[in-house]
Amino acid sequence: MKILIVTQYFYPEQFQINEIAPELVKRGHEVTVLCGIPNYPKGVVFEEYRSADSLEHKEREYFEKTGVKVVHVEQHPRGNNPLSLIRNYISFARNCKKCVRQMDKDYDVVLGYQLSPITSMEAALEYKRLYGAPVVFYTLDIWPVSAEGMLKSKRNPLMIPVKRLSRRIYQGADRILVTSRPFMDYLHRVNGIDYNRMGYLPQHAGDGMLNMDLRAEDNGIADFMFAGNLGKGQRLDVIVKAARILGKRKDYMIHFVGDGRMRIELENMVKEYGLQDNVVFYGNQKREDMPRFYKMADALLITLRGNNEVGDTMPGKLQMYMTTGKPIFGAINGAAYEVINDAKCGSCVKAGDYEGLAKLMKFYIERPADYLNCGQNAREYFKIHFTLDNYMDGLEKELECITRKK
């Protein structure tokens, strides 16, 4: 197949599409990625992509390395304020639609890697309108509910056009693949998508750590870790509030590895609660360095907001966590809650329940032996459900099926 992938975010920005596109090439397909100039998560263009010459050089270099052709379009950088973010969304959608009008007309299928905003998928539908190729969305963020967090309220008047826009864009796809089963109910109820036009395809995670010995050295304390984006949707205040309940004990530490919009607020909370000796922040780390950080941890933490359907998702970090062979403790709803319990790889309380999370952490601090089998259980569950091969088999089957129908 000749596949066009539309995604606002791509290498060197850290998203799983970076592994999916090259894998499609390895499986014999011709792949072009249409994306924005990299600026996530800091909101400024990566230095090595700032000139036209360097951009062309990076595109050629990436093609020689992976076989994936990359086409970057101009977009206003995300910046660090709401106005700049809106300009980023609008500029990418507009410029991407212009770009597809100049592209080859013979792509067999368009794969939309759909994160936020939903407007990033406009170009996929534009290609379909022009040349008739079927469109498959791989939906990681569901709209319009994802917009509620940005607009602060579902009652914001701007939600009215956002709802109409979301419905139109989802209705334009021939097939929608979701990462969490509860997404299907939402898309059917809110956007009118028939169940027979949707499919479930959970995210994969790299298996590079699956066979590593990442057991932490015994330092006499319980080391908890959260690794990933420190964003508002992750509800990381729940972890800090749980630490406040645990107090200034000397038998535990919490390690935050990553960066994001909530970092400064979280650091201020830690100072306010006097927990500087118990909570430490490391900032963003290279993916290849993460095994060293995971090895520091005895247990991993996962949290997500639970006030709407977004909280029913299964964050990609859960699968990554499972490869490390560590117990997982969560304050989270939906699919992630179910997987952790099904896999018997840790314990969960409902999203936002910092008191319950504190109890789980306290129990682990005092009785870690009760969780000895959780790490191995996680790895075995991962092997059955979340490998890249399993994911690619499912994705390839979906793309081939929709192409044959057209």
mmCIF file of N, CA and C in Angstrom, residues 1 3 108-111 128 132-137 173-177 196-198 394-406:
data_model
loop_
_atom_site.group_PDB
_atom_site.id
_atom_site.type_symbol
_atom_site.label_atom_id
_atom_site.label_comp_id
_atom_site.label_asym_id
_atom_site.label_seq_id
_atom_site.Cartn_x
_atom_site.Cartn_y
_atom_site.Cartn_z
ATOM 1 N N MET A 1 0.835 -1.198 0.000
ATOM 2 C CA MET A 1 0.000 0.000 0.000
ATOM 3 C C MET A 1 0.873 1.252 0.000
ATOM 4 N N ILE A 3 0.795 4.738 1.631
ATOM 5 C CA ILE A 3 0.084 5.273 2.796
ATOM 6 C C ILE A 3 0.530 6.699 3.079
ATOM 7 N N ASP A 108 -3.122 5.063 -1.470
ATOM 8 C CA ASP A 108 -4.210 4.090 -1.330
ATOM 9 C C ASP A 108 -5.088 4.379 -0.116
ATOM 10 N N VAL A 109 -4.477 4.940 0.940
ATOM 11 C CA VAL A 109 -5.213 5.168 2.178
ATOM 12 C C VAL A 109 -4.526 6.285 2.959
ATOM 13 N N VAL A 110 -5.323 7.029 3.726
ATOM 14 C CA VAL A 110 -4.787 8.072 4.604
ATOM 15 C C VAL A 110 -5.004 7.637 6.052
ATOM 16 N N LEU A 111 -3.930 7.621 6.811
ATOM 17 C CA LEU A 111 -4.003 7.295 8.233
ATOM 18 C C LEU A 111 -3.847 8.587 9.021
ATOM 19 N N LYS A 128 -9.049 13.071 0.958
ATOM 20 C CA LYS A 128 -10.152 12.203 0.554
ATOM 21 C C LYS A 128 -11.093 12.930 -0.402
ATOM 22 N N GLY A 132 -10.289 10.828 -3.301
ATOM 23 C CA GLY A 132 -11.125 9.665 -3.035
ATOM 24 C C GLY A 132 -10.509 8.588 -2.170
ATOM 25 N N ALA A 133 -9.318 8.806 -1.627
ATOM 26 C CA ALA A 133 -8.688 7.774 -0.798
ATOM 27 C C ALA A 133 -9.437 7.634 0.528
ATOM 28 N N PRO A 134 -9.630 6.419 1.009
ATOM 29 C CA PRO A 134 -10.301 6.238 2.305
ATOM 30 C C PRO A 134 -9.443 6.762 3.445
ATOM 31 N N VAL A 135 -10.105 7.177 4.521
ATOM 32 C CA VAL A 135 -9.422 7.766 5.671
ATOM 33 C C VAL A 135 -9.690 6.926 6.913
ATOM 34 N N VAL A 136 -8.617 6.582 7.617
ATOM 35 C CA VAL A 136 -8.702 5.873 8.895
ATOM 36 C C VAL A 136 -8.115 6.772 9.970
ATOM 37 N N PHE A 137 -8.876 7.028 11.017
ATOM 38 C CA PHE A 137 -8.366 7.768 12.170
ATOM 39 C C PHE A 137 -7.909 6.775 13.230
ATOM 40 N N ALA A 173 -14.529 10.364 8.452
ATOM 41 C CA ALA A 173 -13.619 9.220 8.393
ATOM 42 C C ALA A 173 -14.368 7.956 7.977
ATOM 43 N N ASP A 174 -13.677 7.093 7.241
ATOM 44 C CA ASP A 174 -14.272 5.818 6.854
ATOM 45 C C ASP A 174 -14.185 4.791 7.968
ATOM 46 N N ARG A 175 -13.166 4.924 8.828
ATOM 47 C CA ARG A 175 -12.947 3.975 9.906
ATOM 48 C C ARG A 175 -12.267 4.713 11.047
ATOM 49 N N ILE A 176 -12.688 4.442 12.281
ATOM 50 C CA ILE A 176 -12.093 5.067 13.448
ATOM 51 C C ILE A 176 -11.627 3.968 14.398
ATOM 52 N N LEU A 177 -10.333 3.963 14.673
ATOM 53 C CA LEU A 177 -9.753 3.013 15.611
ATOM 54 C C LEU A 177 -9.496 3.735 16.926
ATOM 55 N N ASN A 196 -20.207 -0.142 13.872
ATOM 56 C CA ASN A 196 -19.537 -0.950 12.844
ATOM 57 C C ASN A 196 -18.485 -0.172 12.062
ATOM 58 N N ARG A 197 -18.380 1.134 12.318
ATOM 59 C CA ARG A 197 -17.322 1.933 11.698
ATOM 60 C C ARG A 197 -16.147 2.140 12.643
ATOM 61 N N MET A 198 -16.192 1.495 13.815
ATOM 62 C CA MET A 198 -15.127 1.668 14.798
ATOM 63 C C MET A 198 -14.481 0.341 15.143
ATOM 64 N N GLY A 394 -2.618 -5.648 13.776
ATOM 65 C CA GLY A 394 -3.972 -5.113 13.799
ATOM 66 C C GLY A 394 -4.136 -3.908 12.892
ATOM 67 N N LEU A 395 -3.162 -2.999 12.925
ATOM 68 C CA LEU A 395 -3.245 -1.792 12.096
ATOM 69 C C LEU A 395 -3.176 -2.147 10.611
ATOM 70 N N GLU A 396 -2.249 -3.000 10.256
ATOM 71 C CA GLU A 396 -2.097 -3.388 8.850
ATOM 72 C C GLU A 396 -3.368 -4.051 8.328
ATOM 73 N N LYS A 397 -3.966 -4.895 9.126
ATOM 74 C CA LYS A 397 -5.212 -5.558 8.738
ATOM 75 C C LYS A 397 -6.319 -4.540 8.507
ATOM 76 N N GLU A 398 -6.425 -3.537 9.380
ATOM 77 C CA GLU A 398 -7.447 -2.502 9.238
ATOM 78 C C GLU A 398 -7.232 -1.692 7.964
ATOM 79 N N LEU A 399 -5.989 -1.297 7.708
ATOM 80 C CA LEU A 399 -5.704 -0.485 6.515
ATOM 81 C C LEU A 399 -5.970 -1.263 5.229
ATOM 82 N N GLU A 400 -5.581 -2.520 5.216
ATOM 83 C CA GLU A 400 -5.790 -3.344 4.024
ATOM 84 C C GLU A 400 -7.284 -3.580 3.790
ATOM 85 N N CYS A 401 -8.026 -3.767 4.863
ATOM 86 C CA CYS A 401 -9.459 -4.029 4.757
ATOM 87 C C CYS A 401 -10.192 -2.809 4.187
ATOM 88 N N ILE A 402 -9.890 -1.626 4.707
ATOM 89 C CA ILE A 402 -10.587 -0.432 4.226
ATOM 90 C C ILE A 402 -10.191 -0.092 2.819
ATOM 91 N N THR A 403 -8.954 -0.424 2.438
ATOM 92 C CA THR A 403 -8.508 -0.177 1.062
ATOM 93 C C THR A 403 -9.208 -1.096 0.077
ATOM 94 N N ARG A 404 -9.374 -2.364 0.475
ATOM 95 C CA ARG A 404 -10.073 -3.317 -0.407
ATOM 96 C C ARG A 404 -11.532 -2.889 -0.607
ATOM 97 N N LYS A 405 -12.157 -2.383 0.467
ATOM 98 C CA LYS A 405 -13.568 -1.966 0.353
ATOM 99 C C LYS A 405 -13.728 -0.827 -0.640
ATOM 100 N N LYS A 406 -12.743 0.066 -0.689
ATOM 101 C CA LYS A 406 -12.834 1.207 -1.596
ATOM 102 C C LYS A 406 -12.479 0.800 -3.031
#
